Each structure stands twice: as structure tokens, then as C-alpha cells.
Short mmCIF file of C-alpha atoms in Angstrom, two decimals:
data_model
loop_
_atom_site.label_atom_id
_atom_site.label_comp_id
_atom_site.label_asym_id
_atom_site.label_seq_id
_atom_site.Cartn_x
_atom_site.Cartn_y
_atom_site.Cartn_z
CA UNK A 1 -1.30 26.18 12.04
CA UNK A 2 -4.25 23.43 12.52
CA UNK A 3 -6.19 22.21 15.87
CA UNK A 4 -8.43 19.22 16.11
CA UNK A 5 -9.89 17.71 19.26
CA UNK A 6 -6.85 15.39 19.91
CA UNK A 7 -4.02 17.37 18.76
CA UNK A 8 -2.43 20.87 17.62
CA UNK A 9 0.07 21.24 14.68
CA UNK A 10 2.36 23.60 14.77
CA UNK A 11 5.01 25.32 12.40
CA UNK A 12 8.36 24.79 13.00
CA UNK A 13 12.55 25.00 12.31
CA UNK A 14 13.84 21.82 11.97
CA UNK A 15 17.51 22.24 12.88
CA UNK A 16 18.78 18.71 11.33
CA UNK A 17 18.01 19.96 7.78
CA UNK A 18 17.32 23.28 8.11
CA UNK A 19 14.36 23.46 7.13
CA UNK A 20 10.31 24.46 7.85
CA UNK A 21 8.54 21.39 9.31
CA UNK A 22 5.23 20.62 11.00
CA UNK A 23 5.05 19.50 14.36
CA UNK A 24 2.09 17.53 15.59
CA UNK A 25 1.25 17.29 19.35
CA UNK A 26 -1.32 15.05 21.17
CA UNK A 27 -3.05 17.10 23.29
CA UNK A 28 -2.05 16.44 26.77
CA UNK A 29 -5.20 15.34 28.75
CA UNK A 30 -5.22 12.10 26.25
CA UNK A 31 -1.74 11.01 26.70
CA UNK A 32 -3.29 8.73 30.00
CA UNK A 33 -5.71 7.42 27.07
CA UNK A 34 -3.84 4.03 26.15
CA UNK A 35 -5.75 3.67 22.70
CA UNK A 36 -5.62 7.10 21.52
CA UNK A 37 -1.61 7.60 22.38
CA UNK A 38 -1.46 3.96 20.29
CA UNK A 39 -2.93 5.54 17.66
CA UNK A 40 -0.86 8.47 17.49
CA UNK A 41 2.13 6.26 17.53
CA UNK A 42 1.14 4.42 15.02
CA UNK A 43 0.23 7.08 12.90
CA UNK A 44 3.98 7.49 12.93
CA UNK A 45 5.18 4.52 12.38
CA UNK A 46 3.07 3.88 9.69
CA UNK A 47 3.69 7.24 7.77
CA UNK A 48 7.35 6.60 8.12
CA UNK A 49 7.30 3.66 6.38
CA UNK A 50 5.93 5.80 2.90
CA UNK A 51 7.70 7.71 0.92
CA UNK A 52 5.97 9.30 -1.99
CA UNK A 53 5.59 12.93 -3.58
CA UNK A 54 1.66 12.67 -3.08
CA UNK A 55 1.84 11.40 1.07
CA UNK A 56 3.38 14.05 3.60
CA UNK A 57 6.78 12.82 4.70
CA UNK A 58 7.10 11.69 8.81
CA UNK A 59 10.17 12.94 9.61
CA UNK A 60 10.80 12.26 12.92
CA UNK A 61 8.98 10.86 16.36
CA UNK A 62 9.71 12.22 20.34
CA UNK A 63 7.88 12.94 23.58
CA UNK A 64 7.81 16.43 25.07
CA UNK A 65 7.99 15.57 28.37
CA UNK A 66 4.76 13.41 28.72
CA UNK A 67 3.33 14.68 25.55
CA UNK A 68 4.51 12.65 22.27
CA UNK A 69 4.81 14.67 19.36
CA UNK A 70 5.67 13.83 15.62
CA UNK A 71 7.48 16.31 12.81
CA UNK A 72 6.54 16.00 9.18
CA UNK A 73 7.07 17.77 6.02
CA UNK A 74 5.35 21.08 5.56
CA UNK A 75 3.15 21.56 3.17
CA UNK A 76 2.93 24.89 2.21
CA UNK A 77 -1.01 25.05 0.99
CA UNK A 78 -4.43 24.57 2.05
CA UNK A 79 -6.49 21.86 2.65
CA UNK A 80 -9.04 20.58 -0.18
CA UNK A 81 -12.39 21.02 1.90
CA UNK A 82 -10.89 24.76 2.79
CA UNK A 83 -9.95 25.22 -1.18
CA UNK A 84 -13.64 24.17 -2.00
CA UNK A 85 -15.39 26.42 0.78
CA UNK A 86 -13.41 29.39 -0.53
CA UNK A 87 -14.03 28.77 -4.00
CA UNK A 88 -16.55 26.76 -4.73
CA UNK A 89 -17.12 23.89 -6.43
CA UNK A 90 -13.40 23.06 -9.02
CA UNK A 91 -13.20 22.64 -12.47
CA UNK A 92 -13.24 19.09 -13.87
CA UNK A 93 -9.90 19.08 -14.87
CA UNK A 94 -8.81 20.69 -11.53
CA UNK A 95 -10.29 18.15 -9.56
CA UNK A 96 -9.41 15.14 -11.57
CA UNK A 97 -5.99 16.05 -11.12
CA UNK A 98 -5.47 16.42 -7.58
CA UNK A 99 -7.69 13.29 -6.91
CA UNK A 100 -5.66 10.81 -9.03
CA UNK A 101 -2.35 12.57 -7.29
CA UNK A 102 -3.73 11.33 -3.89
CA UNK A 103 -4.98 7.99 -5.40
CA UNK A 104 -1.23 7.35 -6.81
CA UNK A 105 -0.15 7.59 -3.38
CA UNK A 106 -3.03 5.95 -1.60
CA UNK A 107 -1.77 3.57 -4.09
CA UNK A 108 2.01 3.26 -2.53
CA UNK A 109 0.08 2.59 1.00
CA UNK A 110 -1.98 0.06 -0.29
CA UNK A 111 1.11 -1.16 -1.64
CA UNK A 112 3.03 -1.68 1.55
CA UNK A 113 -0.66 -3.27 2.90
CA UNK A 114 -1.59 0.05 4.58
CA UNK A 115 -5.66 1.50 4.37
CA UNK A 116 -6.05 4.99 5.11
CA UNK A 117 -9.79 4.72 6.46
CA UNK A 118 -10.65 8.41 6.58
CA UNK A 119 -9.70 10.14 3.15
CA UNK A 120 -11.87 13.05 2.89
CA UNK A 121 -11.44 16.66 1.68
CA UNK A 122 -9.68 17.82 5.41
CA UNK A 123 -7.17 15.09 4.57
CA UNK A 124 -5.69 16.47 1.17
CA UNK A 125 -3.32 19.14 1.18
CA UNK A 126 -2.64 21.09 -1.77
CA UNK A 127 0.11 23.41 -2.44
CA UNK A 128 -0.10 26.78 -4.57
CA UNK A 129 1.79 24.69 -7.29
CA UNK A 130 -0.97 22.37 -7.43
CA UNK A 131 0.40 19.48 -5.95
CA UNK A 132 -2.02 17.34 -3.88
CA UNK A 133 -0.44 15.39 -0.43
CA UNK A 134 -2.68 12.78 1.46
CA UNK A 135 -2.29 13.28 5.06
CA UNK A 136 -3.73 12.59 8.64
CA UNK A 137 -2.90 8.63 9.01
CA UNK A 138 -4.59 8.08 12.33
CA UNK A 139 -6.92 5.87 11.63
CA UNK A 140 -4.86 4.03 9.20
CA UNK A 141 -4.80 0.45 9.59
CA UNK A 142 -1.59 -1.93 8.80
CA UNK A 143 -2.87 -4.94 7.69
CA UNK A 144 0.05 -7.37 8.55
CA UNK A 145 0.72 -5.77 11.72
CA UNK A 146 -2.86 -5.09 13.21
CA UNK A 147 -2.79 -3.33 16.99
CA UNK A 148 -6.30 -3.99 17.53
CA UNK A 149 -6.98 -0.10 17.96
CA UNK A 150 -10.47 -0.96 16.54
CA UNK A 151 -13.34 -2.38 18.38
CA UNK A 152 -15.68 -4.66 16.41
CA UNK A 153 -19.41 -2.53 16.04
CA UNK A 154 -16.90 0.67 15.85
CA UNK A 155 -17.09 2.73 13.07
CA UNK A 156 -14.16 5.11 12.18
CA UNK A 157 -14.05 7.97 9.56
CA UNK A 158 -16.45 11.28 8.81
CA UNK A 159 -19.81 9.43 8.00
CA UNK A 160 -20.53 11.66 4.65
CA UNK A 161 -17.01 10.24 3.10
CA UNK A 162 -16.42 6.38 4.44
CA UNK A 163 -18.70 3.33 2.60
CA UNK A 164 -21.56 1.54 4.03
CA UNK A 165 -19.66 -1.56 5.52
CA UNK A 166 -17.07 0.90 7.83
CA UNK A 167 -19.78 2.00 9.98
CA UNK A 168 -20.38 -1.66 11.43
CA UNK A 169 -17.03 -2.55 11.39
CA UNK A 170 -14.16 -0.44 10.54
CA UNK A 171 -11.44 -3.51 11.72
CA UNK A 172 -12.61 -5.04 8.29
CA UNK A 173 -11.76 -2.36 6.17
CA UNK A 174 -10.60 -2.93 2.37
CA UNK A 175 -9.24 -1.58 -0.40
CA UNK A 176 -12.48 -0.58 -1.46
CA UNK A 177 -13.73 1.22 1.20
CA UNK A 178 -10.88 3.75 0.66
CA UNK A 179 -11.82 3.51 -2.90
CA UNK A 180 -15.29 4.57 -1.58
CA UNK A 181 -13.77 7.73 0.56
CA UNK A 182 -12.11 8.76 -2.96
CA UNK A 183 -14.71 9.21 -5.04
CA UNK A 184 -16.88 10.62 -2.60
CA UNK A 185 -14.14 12.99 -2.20
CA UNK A 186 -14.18 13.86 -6.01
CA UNK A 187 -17.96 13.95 -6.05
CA UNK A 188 -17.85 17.24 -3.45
CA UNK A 189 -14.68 18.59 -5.27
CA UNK A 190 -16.96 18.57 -8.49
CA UNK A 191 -19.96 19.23 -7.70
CA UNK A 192 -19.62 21.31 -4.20
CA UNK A 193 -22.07 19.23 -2.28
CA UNK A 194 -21.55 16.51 0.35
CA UNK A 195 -22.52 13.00 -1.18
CA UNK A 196 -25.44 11.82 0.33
CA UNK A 197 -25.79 14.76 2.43
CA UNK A 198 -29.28 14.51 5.43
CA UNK A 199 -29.69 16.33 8.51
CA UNK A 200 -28.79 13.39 10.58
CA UNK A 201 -26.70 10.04 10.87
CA UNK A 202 -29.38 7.86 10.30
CA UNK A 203 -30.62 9.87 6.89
CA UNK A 204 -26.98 9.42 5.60
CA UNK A 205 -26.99 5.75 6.58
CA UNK A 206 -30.24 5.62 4.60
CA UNK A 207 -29.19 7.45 1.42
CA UNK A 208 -25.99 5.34 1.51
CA UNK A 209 -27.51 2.29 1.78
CA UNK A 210 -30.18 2.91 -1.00
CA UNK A 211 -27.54 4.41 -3.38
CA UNK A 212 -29.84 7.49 -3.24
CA UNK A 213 -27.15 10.07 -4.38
CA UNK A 214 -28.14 13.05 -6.71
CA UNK A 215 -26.16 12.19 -10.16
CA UNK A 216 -22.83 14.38 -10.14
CA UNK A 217 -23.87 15.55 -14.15
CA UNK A 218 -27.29 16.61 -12.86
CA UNK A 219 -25.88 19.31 -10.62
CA UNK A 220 -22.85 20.01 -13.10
CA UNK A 221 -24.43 19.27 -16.72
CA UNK A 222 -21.39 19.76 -18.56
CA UNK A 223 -19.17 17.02 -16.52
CA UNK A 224 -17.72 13.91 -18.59
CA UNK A 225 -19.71 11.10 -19.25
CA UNK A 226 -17.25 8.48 -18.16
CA UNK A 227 -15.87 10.83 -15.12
CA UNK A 228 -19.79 10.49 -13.44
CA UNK A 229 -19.59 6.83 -14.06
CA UNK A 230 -16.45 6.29 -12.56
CA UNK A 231 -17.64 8.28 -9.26
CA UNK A 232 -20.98 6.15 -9.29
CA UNK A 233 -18.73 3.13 -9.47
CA UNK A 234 -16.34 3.93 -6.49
CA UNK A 235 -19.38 4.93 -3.97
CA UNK A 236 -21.71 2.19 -4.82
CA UNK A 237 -23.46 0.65 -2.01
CA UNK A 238 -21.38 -2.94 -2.74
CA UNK A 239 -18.16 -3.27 -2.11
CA UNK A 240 -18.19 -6.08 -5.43
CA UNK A 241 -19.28 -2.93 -7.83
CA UNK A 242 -16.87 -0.88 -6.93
CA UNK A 243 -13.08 -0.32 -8.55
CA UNK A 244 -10.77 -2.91 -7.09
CA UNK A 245 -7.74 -0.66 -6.84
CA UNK A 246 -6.42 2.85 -7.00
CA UNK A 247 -4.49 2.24 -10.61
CA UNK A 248 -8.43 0.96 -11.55
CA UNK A 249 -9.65 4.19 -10.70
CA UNK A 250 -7.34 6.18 -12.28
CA UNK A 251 -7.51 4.39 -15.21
CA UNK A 252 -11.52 5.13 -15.34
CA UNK A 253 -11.10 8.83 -14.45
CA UNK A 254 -8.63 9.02 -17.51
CA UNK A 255 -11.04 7.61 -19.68
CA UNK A 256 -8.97 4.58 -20.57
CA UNK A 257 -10.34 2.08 -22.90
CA UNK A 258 -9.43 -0.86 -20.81
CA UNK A 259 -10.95 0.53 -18.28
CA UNK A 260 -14.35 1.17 -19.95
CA UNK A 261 -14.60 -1.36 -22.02
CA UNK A 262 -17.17 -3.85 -21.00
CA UNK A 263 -18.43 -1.64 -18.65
CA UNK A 264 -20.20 1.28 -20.64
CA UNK A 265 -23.52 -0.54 -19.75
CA UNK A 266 -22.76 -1.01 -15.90
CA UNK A 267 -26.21 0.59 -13.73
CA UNK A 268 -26.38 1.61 -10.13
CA UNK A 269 -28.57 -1.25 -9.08
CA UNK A 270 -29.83 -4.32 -11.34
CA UNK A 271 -27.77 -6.72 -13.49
CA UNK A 272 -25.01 -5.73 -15.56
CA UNK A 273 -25.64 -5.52 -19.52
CA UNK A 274 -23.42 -4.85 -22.38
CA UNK A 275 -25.06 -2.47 -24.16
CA UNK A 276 -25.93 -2.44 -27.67
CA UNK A 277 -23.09 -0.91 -29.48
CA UNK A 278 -20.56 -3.41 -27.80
CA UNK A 279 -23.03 -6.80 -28.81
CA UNK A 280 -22.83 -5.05 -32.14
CA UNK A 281 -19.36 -4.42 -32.57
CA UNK A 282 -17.85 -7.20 -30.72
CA UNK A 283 -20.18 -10.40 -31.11
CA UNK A 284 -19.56 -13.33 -28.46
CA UNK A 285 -19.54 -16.85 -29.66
CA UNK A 286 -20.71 -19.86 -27.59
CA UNK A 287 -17.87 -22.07 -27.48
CA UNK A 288 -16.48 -24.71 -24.79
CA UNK A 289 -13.20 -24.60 -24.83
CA UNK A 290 -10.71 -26.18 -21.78
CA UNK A 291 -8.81 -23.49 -20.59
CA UNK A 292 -6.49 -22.94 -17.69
CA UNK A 293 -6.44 -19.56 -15.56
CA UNK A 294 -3.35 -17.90 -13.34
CA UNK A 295 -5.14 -15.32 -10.43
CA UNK A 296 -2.82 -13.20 -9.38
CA UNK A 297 -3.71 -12.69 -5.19
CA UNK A 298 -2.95 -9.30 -5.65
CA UNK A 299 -5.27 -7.14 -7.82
CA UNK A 300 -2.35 -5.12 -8.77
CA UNK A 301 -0.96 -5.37 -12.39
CA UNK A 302 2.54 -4.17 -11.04
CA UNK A 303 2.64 -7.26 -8.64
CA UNK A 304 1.83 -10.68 -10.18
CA UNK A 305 4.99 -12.63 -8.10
CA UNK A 306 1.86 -14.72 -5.48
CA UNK A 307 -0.41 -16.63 -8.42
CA UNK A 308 -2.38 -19.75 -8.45
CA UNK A 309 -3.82 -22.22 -11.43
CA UNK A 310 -6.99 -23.03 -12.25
CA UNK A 311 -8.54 -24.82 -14.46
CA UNK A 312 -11.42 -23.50 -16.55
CA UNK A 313 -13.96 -24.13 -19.38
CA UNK A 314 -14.67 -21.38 -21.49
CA UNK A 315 -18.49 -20.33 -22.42
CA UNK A 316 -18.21 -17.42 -24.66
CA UNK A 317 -15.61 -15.52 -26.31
CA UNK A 318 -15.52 -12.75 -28.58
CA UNK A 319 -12.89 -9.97 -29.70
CA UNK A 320 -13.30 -8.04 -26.44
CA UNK A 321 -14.69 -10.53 -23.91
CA UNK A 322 -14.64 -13.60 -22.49
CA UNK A 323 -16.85 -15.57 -20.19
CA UNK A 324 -15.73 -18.62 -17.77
CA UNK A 325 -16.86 -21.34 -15.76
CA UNK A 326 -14.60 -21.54 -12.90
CA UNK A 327 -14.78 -23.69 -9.20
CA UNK A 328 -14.18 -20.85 -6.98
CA UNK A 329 -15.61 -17.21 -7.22
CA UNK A 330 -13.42 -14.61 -7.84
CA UNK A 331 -14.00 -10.58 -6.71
CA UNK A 332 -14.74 -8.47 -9.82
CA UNK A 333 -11.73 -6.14 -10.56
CA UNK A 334 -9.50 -9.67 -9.99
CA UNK A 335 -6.83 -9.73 -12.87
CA UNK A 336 -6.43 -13.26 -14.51
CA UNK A 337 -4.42 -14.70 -16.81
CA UNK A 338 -5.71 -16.86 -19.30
CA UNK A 339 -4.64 -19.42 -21.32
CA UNK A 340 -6.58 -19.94 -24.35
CA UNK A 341 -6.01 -22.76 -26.90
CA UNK A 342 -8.13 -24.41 -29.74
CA UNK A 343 -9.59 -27.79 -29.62
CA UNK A 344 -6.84 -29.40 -32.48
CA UNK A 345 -4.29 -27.25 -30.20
CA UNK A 346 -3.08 -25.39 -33.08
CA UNK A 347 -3.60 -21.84 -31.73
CA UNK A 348 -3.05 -20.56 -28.73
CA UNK A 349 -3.27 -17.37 -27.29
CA UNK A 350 -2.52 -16.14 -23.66
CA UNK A 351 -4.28 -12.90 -22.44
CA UNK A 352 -5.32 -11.15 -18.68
CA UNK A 353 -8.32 -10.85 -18.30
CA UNK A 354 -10.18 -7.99 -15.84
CA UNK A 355 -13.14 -9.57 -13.88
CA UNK A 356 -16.24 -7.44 -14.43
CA UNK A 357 -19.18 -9.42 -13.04
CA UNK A 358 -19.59 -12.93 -11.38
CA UNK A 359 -22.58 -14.68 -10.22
CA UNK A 360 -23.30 -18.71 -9.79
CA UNK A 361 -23.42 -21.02 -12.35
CA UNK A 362 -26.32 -23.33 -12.96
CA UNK A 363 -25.05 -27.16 -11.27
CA UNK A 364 -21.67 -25.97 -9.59
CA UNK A 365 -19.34 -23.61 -9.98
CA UNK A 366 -18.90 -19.91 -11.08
CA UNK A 367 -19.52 -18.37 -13.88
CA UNK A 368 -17.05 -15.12 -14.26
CA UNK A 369 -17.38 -12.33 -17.29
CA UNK A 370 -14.49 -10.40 -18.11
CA UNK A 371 -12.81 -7.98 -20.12
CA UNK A 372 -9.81 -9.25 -22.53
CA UNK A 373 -7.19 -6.18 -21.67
CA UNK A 374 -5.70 -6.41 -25.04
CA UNK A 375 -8.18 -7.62 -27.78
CA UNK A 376 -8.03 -10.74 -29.95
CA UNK A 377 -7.74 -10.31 -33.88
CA UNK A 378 -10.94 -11.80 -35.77
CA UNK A 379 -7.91 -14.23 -37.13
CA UNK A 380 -6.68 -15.22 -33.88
CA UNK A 381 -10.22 -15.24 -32.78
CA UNK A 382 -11.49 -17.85 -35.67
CA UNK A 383 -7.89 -19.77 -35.17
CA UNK A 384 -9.39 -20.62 -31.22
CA UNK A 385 -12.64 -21.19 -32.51
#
């Protein structure tokens, strides 16, 4: 039911269950190929450690012979690229669906400290119900347990679908640069074109690297503001502009406040401004208040157990926003919690805080913008100041 040039996947009866499965075999003349037969191992292992309705289920590992094979849950569907070239490009609503399904369970993987590395259209299954399943973990990469399958100057993944940085070095892979692979993935889903598409390697590597992609609302006029934002976020050039995680992502692609706010005015290239109708409707006061700040290590809201204090002055604060002087820099899409309390210490308030843009402070230091997740009353707000 599906070939590639390292392996063949093949319907079958599993007997234990009783029911259809898919059988993946290496293709024989690479079983002597140490890395490759690695790799398909590990593949398995990894897979089997996920279980989640939008990641295809490994069922079960064994060697034919000399030739390893794998069995995983069938998925009775089609491929996204296949649903695409048969039908063109999908409707918004279409698309947005069965990319957020795949980010909730790139999500689980990231999760369990797994990256994908090569989510592209081929890679998403969907059934005739609609349900999406990420597949195809052979590049994947387990971050506490790496096998050094990757050579440094190696780049993994299709070149139209993985970010900038993979191509030098795909043993440094991030969050992000599966973040990348998603929304270029939604950009050809939406728009039926390859992102950054050129006639060779070295005219993608170009495009890529000058942001030079054709604005997804250009070719499909009618698409949501905020859903062409979100994709122009997730494929920029830098890794620092893009989403930080999946739930991120989602969030954006939803159109979720918190997500958007603070960010209406972010641009492809140049310095982030707020634009006018946020100055307008949520004016920042300079203010120098001693704060202290918790980072959680992870920049998921679900897993806040690994933190560490800080201690912080703050520069600005209005309704919305806040802005912070802090010793150490701190990626944008970081989640902090902050500690806020008026000089007399009569009010306090405690709020996270979503890093939107960082850059160096004048002297020493960091200075860090933000995005209050749940706003401040204009009484809480004159209580602080």
C-alpha cells in the first residue's frame, strides 16, 4: 500500500487482535547499512512510546529473517499531499482542522522530548472521517536519548517543508523547526503551492533565507487575517520569531486573544511595533517597580513543575503589557510568572506573562516585552502604580 526508497508498507491481518494493520519493511539491500537499520529501529521505539488519536499507533517490532519489519495501526485514508493533488488547494476551515489535529499530537511528542524533523504533507494521514494522524518517525530525534544517527553539516527533511537552520545541522533541531515544517505544511494545504517553491536547492535556500514567500492571502484573498499571520509567524526565517510551541500555534490559528494580543503589529522583517489601536486602547506607563519573575524551563503552560527566580525591575506596565529589565535573556514565546507589587506594598498582583520580543538593554542586562495573559483592571492597575 506505500513504497519509498528504503522501505515498502504493506496491508496486513494482525492475528493478536484481529484486526487490519500496516506492516513496514526495510528494504533488504540496507539492512548491512548500520545507520539506516538504527534508524528504522528507532523509528520504533520511539513511536511506541506515543500514544495519541492524532500519531499512528506502533504496534509491534520483529525481523523477517534478516529484514526487520514494524506493524502499526492502519489508517484507512490518504495522505495530505495526495488529498491536495487530487483536489486542490482545501478550504480554510478544512485545513485548519486537520493541521491543529497533527499539531495536538506533535504536541504529545514534544511532550515526551521527541522532534519529528520531517512533517510535511506525505507525513499526514487522513481518514474519510476527517481525522488527521502524523506518521513516518524516521528521522525523529529523542532528545534525552540521542543515537547520534545525525552527522553535523547533515541536513534531514524535504527542503521545501524543514526551516533554514536544519539544513546545516539537523542534530540541533528544536521545537521550532517542527513548528516551521507545520505551517509550511498549512501554507500548501491553503493555498496549493509549495512555500518558497525554485527550480533548484540553492533558489529555495535563497527564498528561505530572505523570507521571500508569496503572502498566503495574496493567492487566496478571502483567507483570515490572523490565520496568514500565524503561518508567516511559524516559517519565519528566525527561529526567535517563530511560535514557541504547538499549543502557541494552535492558539493563533484559533484566533485566540491571548494569542494575538500584543502581536497584531508583528512584521516579517524589522522591529516589532504595537500598533496604534493597542497604544490607544491600552496605554503603558513608565514605572520602576522591583519585581520578582518564576521562568518556567518548559514553554509549556501544562508543565510548570522545573522553575527558577529572578529578580526584575519593571519599566512599563499597562492593562495588557508589561516590559522588564531582567539579567539573563529569555527566548520569546518563554512563559513567566510575575510578581507584581506596589512601592508602599499594598497591592499586589501575580500574573504569567508570554515573552513577545527581547533585545539588550542599554548598561547590562535584558530588556524583555510581554503580553499579560489575563489583563489587569485600571483599579488594580492604579493600586501598583
Amino acid at each position: 500500500i506505500g513504497e519509498s526508497s528504503m522501505n515498502k508498507v504493506y496491508k496486513g491481518f494482525y492475528a493478536g487482535t484481529k484486526t487490519t494493520v500496516a506492516v513496514k519493511v526495510l528494504s533488504s539491500n540496507l539492512v548491512r547499512d548500520k545507520v539506516l537499520l538504527n534508524r528504522f529501529e528507532q523509528e520504533f521505539r520511539l513511536a511506541s512510546k506515543l500514544s495519541h488519536p492524532h500519531i499512528v499507533q506502533a504496534l509491534e517490532f520483529g525481523w523477517d529473517g534478516k529484514v526487520p519489519y514494524y506493524v502499526m495501526e492502519f489508517v484507512d485514508g490518504e495522505d495530505l499531499w495526495t488529498r491536495i493533488e487530487r483536489q486542490g488547494r482545501l478550504p480554510e476551515a478544512e485545513a485548519i482542522d486537520i493541521i491543529i489535529q497533527v499539531a495536538e499530537g506533535l504536541h504529545e511528542a514534544h511532550k515526551h522530548g521527541i522532534l519529528h524533523r520531517d512533517i510535511k504533507p506525505d507525513n499526514i494521514l487522513v481518514t474519510k472521517a476527517g481525522q488527521a494522524k502524523l506518521t513516518d518517525l524516521g528521522l525523529s530525534k529523542d532528545q534525552e536519548e540521542d543515537l547520534e544517527l545525525t552527522r553535523p553539516d547533515r541536513g534531514l527533511g524535504t527542503p521545501n517543508f524543514i526551516a533554514m537552520e536544519q539544513f546545516g545541522d539537523a542534530k540541533n533541531a528544536t521545537i521550532r523547526c517542527d513548528i516551521y515544517s507545520l505551517g509550511a505544511t498549512l501554507y500548501m494545504a491553503l493555498t496549493g503551492e509549495l512555500p518558497f517553491a525554485g527550480d533548484n536547492l540553492a533558489e529555495i535556500m535563497t527564498k528561505k533565507l530572505n523570507n521571500d514567500l508569496t503572502p498566503p492571502r495574496k493567492l487566496v484573498p478571502n483567507l483570515s487575517e490572523h490565520v496568514e499571520w500565524a503561518i508567516r509567524r511559524a516559517i519565519h526565517v528566525d527561529p526567535d520569531r517563530r511560535f514557541a510551541s504547538c499549543p502557541e500555534f494552535i492558539a493563533a490559528l484559533k484566533g485566540d486573544a491571548n494569542a494575538l494580543n500584543g502581536n497584531k503589529g508583528w512584521k516579517t522583517g524589522g522591529r516589532t511595533q504595537r500598533p496604534a489601536k493597542e497604544r490607544r486602547r491600552a496605554r503603558r506607563y513608565d514605572c520602576a517597580l522591583p519585581t520578582s519573575c518564576t521562568i518556567n524551563v518548559s514553554v509549556h503552560e501544562d508543565e510548570t513543575e522545573s522553575q527558577t527566580s529572578y529578580q526584575a525591575q519593571v519599566s512599563d506596565l499597562s492593562t495588557s503589557g508589561i516590559g522588564l529589565l531582567l539579567p539573563r535573556r529569555f527566548e520569546t514565546g518563554s512563559l513567566l510568572t510575575v510578581v507584581l507589587t506596589s512601592r508602599n506594598g499594598d497591592a499586589q498582583e501575580t500574573r504569567k506573562v508570554r515573552v513577545v520580543r527581547v533585545s539588550r538593554a542599554e548598561g547590562h542586562g535584558w530588556f524583555v516585552a510581554g503580553v499579560l495573559l489575563k489583563e489587569l483592571t485600571k483599579e488594580e492597575l492604579r493600586g501598583l502604580l
